[in-house]
Coordinates of C-alpha atoms in Angstrom, one line a residue:
X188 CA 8.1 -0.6 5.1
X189 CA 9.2 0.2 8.5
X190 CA 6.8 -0.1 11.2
X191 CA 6.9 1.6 15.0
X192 CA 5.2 0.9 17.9
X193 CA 5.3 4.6 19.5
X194 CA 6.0 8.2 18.3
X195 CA 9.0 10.5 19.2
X196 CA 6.4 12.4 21.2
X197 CA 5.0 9.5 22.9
X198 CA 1.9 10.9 21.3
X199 CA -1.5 8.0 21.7
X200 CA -1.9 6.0 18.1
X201 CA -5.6 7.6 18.1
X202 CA -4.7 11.1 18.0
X203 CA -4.9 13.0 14.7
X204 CA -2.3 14.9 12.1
X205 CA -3.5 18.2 11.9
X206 CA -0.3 19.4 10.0
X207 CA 2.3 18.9 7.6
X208 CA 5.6 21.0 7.7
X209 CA 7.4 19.7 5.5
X210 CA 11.6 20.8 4.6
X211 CA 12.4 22.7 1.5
X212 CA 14.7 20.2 0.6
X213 CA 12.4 17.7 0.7
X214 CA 10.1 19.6 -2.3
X215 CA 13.0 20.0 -4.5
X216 CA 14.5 16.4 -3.8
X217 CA 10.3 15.3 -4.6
X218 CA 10.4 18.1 -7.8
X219 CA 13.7 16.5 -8.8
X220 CA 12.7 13.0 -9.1
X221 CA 10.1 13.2 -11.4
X222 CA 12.3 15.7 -13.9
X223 CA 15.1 12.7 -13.7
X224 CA 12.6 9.8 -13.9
X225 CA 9.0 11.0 -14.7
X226 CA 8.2 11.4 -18.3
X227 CA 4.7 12.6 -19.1
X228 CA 2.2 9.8 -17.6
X229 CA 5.3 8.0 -15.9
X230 CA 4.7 7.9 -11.6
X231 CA 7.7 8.2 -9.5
X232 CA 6.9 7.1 -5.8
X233 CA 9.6 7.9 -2.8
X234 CA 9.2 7.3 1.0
X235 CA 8.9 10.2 3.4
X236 CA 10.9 10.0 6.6
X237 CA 10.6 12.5 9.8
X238 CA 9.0 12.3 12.9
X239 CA 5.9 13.7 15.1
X240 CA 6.0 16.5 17.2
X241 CA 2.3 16.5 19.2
X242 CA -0.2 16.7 16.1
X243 CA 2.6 17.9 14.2
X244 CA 4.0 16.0 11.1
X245 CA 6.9 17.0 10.2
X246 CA 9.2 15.4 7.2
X247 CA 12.4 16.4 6.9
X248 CA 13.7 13.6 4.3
X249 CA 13.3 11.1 1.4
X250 CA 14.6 9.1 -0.9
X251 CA 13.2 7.7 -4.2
X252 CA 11.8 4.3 -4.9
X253 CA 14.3 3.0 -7.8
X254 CA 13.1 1.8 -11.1
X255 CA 13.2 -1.8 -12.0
X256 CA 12.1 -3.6 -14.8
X257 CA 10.6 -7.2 -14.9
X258 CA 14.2 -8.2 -15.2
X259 CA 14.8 -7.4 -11.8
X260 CA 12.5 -10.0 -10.5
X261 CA 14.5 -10.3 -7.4
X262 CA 14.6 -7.0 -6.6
X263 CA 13.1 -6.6 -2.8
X264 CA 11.7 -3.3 -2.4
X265 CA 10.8 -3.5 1.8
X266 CA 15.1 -4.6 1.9
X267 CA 16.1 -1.9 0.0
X268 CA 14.1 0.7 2.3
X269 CA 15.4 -0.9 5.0
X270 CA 19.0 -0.9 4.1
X271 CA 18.2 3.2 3.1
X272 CA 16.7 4.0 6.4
X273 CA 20.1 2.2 8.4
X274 CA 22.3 4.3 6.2
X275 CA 20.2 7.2 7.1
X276 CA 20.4 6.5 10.8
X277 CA 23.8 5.7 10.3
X278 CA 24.7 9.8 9.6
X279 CA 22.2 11.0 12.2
X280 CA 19.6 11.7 9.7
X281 CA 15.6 11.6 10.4
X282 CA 15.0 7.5 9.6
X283 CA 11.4 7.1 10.9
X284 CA 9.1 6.4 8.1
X285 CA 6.3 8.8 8.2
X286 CA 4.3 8.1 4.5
X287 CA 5.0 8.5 0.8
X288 CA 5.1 10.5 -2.5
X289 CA 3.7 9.9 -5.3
X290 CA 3.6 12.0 -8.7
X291 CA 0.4 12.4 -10.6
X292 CA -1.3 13.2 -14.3
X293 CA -3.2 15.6 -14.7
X294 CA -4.7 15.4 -11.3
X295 CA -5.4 11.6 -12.0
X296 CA -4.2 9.8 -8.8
X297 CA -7.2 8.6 -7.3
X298 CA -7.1 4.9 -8.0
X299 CA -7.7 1.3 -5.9
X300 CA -3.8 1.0 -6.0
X301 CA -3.3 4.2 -3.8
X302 CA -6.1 3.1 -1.7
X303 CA -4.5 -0.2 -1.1
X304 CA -1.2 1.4 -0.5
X305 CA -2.0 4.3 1.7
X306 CA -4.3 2.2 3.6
X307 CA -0.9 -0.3 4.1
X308 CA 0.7 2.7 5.4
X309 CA -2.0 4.2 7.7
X310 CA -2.8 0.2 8.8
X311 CA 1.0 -0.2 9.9
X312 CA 1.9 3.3 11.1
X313 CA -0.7 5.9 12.2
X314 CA 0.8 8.9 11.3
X315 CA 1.4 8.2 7.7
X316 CA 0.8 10.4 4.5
X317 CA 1.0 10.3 1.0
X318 CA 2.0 13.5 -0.8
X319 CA 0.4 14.3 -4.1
X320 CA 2.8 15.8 -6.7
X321 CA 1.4 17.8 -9.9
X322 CA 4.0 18.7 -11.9
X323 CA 2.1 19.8 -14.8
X324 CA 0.8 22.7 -12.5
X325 CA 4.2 23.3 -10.9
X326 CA 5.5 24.1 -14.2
X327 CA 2.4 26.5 -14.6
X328 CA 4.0 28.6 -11.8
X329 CA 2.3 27.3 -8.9
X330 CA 3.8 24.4 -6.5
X331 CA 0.9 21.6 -6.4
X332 CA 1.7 19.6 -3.6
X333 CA -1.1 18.5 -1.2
X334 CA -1.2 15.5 1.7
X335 CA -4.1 13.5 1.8
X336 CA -5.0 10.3 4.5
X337 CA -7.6 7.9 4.8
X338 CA -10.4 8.9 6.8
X339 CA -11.2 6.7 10.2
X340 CA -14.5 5.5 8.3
X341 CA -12.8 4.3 5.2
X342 CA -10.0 2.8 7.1
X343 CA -13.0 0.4 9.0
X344 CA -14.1 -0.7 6.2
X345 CA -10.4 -1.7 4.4
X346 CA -10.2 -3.3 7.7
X347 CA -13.1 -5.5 7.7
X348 CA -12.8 -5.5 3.7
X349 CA -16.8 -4.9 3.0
X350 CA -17.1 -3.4 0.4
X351 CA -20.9 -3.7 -0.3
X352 CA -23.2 -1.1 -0.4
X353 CA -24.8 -2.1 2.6
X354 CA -21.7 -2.0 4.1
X355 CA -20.6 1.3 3.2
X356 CA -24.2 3.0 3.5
X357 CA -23.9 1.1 7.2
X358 CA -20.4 3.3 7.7
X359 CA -21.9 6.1 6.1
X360 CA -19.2 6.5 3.4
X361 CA -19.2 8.4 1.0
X362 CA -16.5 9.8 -2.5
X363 CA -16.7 13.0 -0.2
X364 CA -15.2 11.2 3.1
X365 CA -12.8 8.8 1.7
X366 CA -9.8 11.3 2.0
X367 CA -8.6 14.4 4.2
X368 CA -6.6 16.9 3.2
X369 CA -3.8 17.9 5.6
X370 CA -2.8 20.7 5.2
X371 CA 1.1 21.5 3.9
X372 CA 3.9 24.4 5.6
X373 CA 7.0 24.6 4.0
X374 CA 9.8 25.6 6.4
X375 CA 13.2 26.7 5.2
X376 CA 16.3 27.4 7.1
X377 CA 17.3 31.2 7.6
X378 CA 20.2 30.9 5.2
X379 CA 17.5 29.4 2.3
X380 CA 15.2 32.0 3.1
X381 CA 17.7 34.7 2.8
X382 CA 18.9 33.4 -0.4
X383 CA 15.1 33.1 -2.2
X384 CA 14.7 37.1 -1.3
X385 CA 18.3 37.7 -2.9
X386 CA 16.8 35.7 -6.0
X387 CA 13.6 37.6 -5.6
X388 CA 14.7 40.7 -6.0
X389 CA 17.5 39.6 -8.7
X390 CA 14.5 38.5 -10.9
X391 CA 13.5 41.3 -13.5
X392 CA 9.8 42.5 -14.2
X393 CA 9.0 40.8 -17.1
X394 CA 9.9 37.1 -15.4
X395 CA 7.3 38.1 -12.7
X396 CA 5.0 38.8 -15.3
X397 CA 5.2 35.4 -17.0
X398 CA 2.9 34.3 -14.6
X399 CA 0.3 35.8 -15.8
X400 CA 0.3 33.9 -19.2
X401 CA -3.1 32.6 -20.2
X402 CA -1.9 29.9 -22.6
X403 CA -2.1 27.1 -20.7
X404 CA -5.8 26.3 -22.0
X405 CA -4.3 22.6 -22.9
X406 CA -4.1 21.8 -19.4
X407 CA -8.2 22.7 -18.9
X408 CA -8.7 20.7 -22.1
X409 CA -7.0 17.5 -20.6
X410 CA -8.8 18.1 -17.6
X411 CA -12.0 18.3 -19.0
X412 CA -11.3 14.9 -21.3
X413 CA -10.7 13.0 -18.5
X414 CA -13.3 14.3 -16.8
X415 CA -15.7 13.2 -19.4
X416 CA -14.0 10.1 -20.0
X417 CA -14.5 9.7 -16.2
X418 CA -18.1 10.4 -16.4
X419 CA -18.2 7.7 -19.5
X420 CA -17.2 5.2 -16.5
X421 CA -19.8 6.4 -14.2
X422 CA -22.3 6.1 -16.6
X423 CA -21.2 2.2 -17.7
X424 CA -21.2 1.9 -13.7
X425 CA -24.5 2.4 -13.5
X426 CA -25.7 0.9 -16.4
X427 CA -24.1 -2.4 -14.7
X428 CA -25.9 -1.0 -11.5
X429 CA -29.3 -1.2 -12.9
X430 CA -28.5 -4.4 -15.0
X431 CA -27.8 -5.9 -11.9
X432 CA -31.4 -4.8 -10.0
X433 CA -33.3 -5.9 -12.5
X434 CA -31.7 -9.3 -12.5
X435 CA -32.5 -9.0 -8.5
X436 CA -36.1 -8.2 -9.2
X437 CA -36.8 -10.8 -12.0
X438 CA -35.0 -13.6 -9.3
X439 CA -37.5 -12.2 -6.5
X440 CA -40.8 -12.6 -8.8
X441 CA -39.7 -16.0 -9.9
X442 CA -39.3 -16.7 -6.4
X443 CA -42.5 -15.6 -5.4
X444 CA -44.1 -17.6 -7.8
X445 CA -42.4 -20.8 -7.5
X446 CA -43.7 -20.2 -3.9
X447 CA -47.4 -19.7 -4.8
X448 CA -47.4 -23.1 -6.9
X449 CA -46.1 -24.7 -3.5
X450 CA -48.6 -23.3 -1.4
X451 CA -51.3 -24.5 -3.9
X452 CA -50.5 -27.8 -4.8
X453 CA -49.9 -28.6 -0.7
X454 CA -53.4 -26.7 -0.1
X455 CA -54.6 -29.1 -3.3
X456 CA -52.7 -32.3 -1.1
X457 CA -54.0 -31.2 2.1
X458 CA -57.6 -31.0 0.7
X459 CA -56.6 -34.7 -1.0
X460 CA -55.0 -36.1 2.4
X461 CA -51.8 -36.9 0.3
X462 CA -48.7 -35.7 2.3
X463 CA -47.4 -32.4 1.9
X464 CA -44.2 -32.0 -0.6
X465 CA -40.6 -31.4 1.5
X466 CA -39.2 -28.3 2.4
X467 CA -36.7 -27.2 0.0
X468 CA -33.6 -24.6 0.4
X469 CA -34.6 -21.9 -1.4
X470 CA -31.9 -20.4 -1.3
X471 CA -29.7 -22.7 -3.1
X472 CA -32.0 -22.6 -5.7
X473 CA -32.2 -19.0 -6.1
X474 CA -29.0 -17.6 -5.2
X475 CA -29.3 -13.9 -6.1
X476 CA -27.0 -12.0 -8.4
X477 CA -23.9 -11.0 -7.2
X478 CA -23.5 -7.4 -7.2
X479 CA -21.0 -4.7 -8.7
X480 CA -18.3 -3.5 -6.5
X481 CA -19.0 -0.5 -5.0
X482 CA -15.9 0.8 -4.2
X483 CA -15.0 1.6 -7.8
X484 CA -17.7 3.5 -7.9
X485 CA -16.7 5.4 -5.1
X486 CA -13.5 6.0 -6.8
X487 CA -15.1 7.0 -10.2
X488 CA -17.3 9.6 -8.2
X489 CA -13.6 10.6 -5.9
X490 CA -12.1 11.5 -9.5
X491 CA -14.8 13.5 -10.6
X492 CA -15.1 15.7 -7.3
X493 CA -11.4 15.6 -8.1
X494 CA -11.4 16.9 -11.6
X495 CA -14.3 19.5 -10.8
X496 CA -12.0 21.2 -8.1
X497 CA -9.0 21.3 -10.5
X498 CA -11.6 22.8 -13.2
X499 CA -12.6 25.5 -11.0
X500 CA -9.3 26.3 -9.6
X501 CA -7.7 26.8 -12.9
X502 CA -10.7 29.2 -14.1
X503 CA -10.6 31.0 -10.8
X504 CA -6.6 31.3 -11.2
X505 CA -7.3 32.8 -15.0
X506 CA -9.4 34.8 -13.6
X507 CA -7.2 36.5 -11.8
X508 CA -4.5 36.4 -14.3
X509 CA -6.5 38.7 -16.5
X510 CA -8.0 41.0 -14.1
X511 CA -4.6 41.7 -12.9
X512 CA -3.2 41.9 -16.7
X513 CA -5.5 44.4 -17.4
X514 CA -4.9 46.1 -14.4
X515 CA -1.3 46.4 -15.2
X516 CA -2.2 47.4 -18.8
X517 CA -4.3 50.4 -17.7
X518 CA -1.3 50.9 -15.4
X519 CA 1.7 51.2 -18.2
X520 CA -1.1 53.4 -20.5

């Protein structure tokens, strides 16, 4: 992973990416990745290269990771993107690395791997990205592609890798703040834009129309099974949660009593004139439970908001699908 020091712009490190324009060409090189390599479940990945204008992101190039298996132990990923990016530079091609892609089930890409990655990214270069590919809704009709970064907050705490719930109630994080959304322009040169009306207006009625297909109810049902099976998770979570206070509590009371004993047997010395017993480290003999991470839990709860939002966009998109279909009905009668 390439690393820089400065920005074309000369922009400040602290200064925020409002927006993402990001070249046709680099959709359809993203789009045609995953029909080459992606099958079903599969994840391509790919590095995004362009460069900042002011708080403007623009990426205007990529190339994919390669697939390896584990007979390509060798393999060197960080060369290989550095040998890409010199060729790159080599044609007078954008070469600053600027983020990633990454392709995603069924709205399933919330995970600690991402987290770990994008926080690499953000960690080593400010302005990074990672763009979220769905294609399962692409194919519906609609392009799914949205840019998401770590928020400053969450970005503390990877840095100081607490991960407590102290730690995180301290930095006042939440599965609400642990991403922004950036949001996406997609520019195309005159000549591409001239040539998508020509296709436009090539394109007979009844293609158009295809859009408005309601049978795409297996997509909702996936959604909805991973959302329960997400909510199975949460609810394990928190059985571990509670399993985990209640070993707390039980700890404190035997504490407490071991404690009261102490103080009466040295009130019962005291009143004897014997000497008092020794002070003992109580914590070493009570060390308290360790607790569950917390930042799976965060994720848990980051998939569910997740699933929820592609729930409701999908029955709001139906919606309109068949208001519109009957509208066009009454319309031909």
């Amino acid at each position: 992973m390439a690393s820089r020091k400065e920005t074309p712009s000369g922009k400040t490190p602290d200064s925020p990416v409002k927006q993402i324009q990001i070249e046709g060409l680099v959709v359809m090189k993203i789009i045609k990745h995953y029909q080459e390599e992606g099958q079903g479940s599969e994840v391509v990945q790919g590095v995004l290269l362009g460069l900042v204008v002011e708080d403007r992101l623009e990426i205007t190039n990529c190339f994919p990771f390669p697939q390896h298996t584990e007979d390509d132990a060798d393999f060197d990923e960080v060369q290989y993107q550095m040998e890409m990016m010199r060729s790159l530079r080599h044609v007078n091609i954008d070469h600053l690395h600027v983020g990633w892609y990454q392709s995603t089930f069924n709205g399933s890409f919330v995970s600690r791997a991402l987290l770990d990655s994008q926080f690499s990214y953000q960690h080593a270069i400010e302005e990074s990205v990672v763009l979220i590919y769905d294609p399962i809704k692409t194919a519906q009709g609609s392009l799914c592609l949205k840019a998401y970064r770590l928020t400053p907050k969450l970005m503390e705490i990877c840095k100081e890798k607490d991960f407590s719930a102290d730690g995180l109630k301290k930095a006042s994080v939440g599965y609400e703040n642990m991403f922004e959304e950036v949001p996406i322009v997609i520019k195309n040169s005159h000549l591409i834009s001239v040539l998508l009306w020509e296709l436009e207006d090539k394109s007979t009625a009844a293609d158009k129309h295809e859009l408005l297909n309601l049978s795409s109810s297996t997509h909702l049902e996936k959604s909805l099974q991973m959302l329960m099976d997400r909510m199975d998770d949460m609810s394990q979570d928190i059985v571990k949660y509670n399993n985990y206070c209640r070993s707390l509590s039980k700890q404190q009371q035997q504490k407490h009593q071991y404690i009261q004993r102490r103080q009466q047997e040295n009130a019962q010395r005291q009143s004897r004139g014997e000497p008092l017993l020794p002070e003992e480290d109580l914590s070493k003999m009570f060390k308290p439970p360790q607790p569950p991470p917390r930042m799976d839990t965060l994720l848990i709860c980051s998939q569910i908001n997740t699933y929820c939002q592609t729930i409701k966009e999908f029955t709001s998109q139906n919606l309109g699908k068949l208001f519109m279909a009957e509208a066009l009905q009454g319309t031909s009668s």
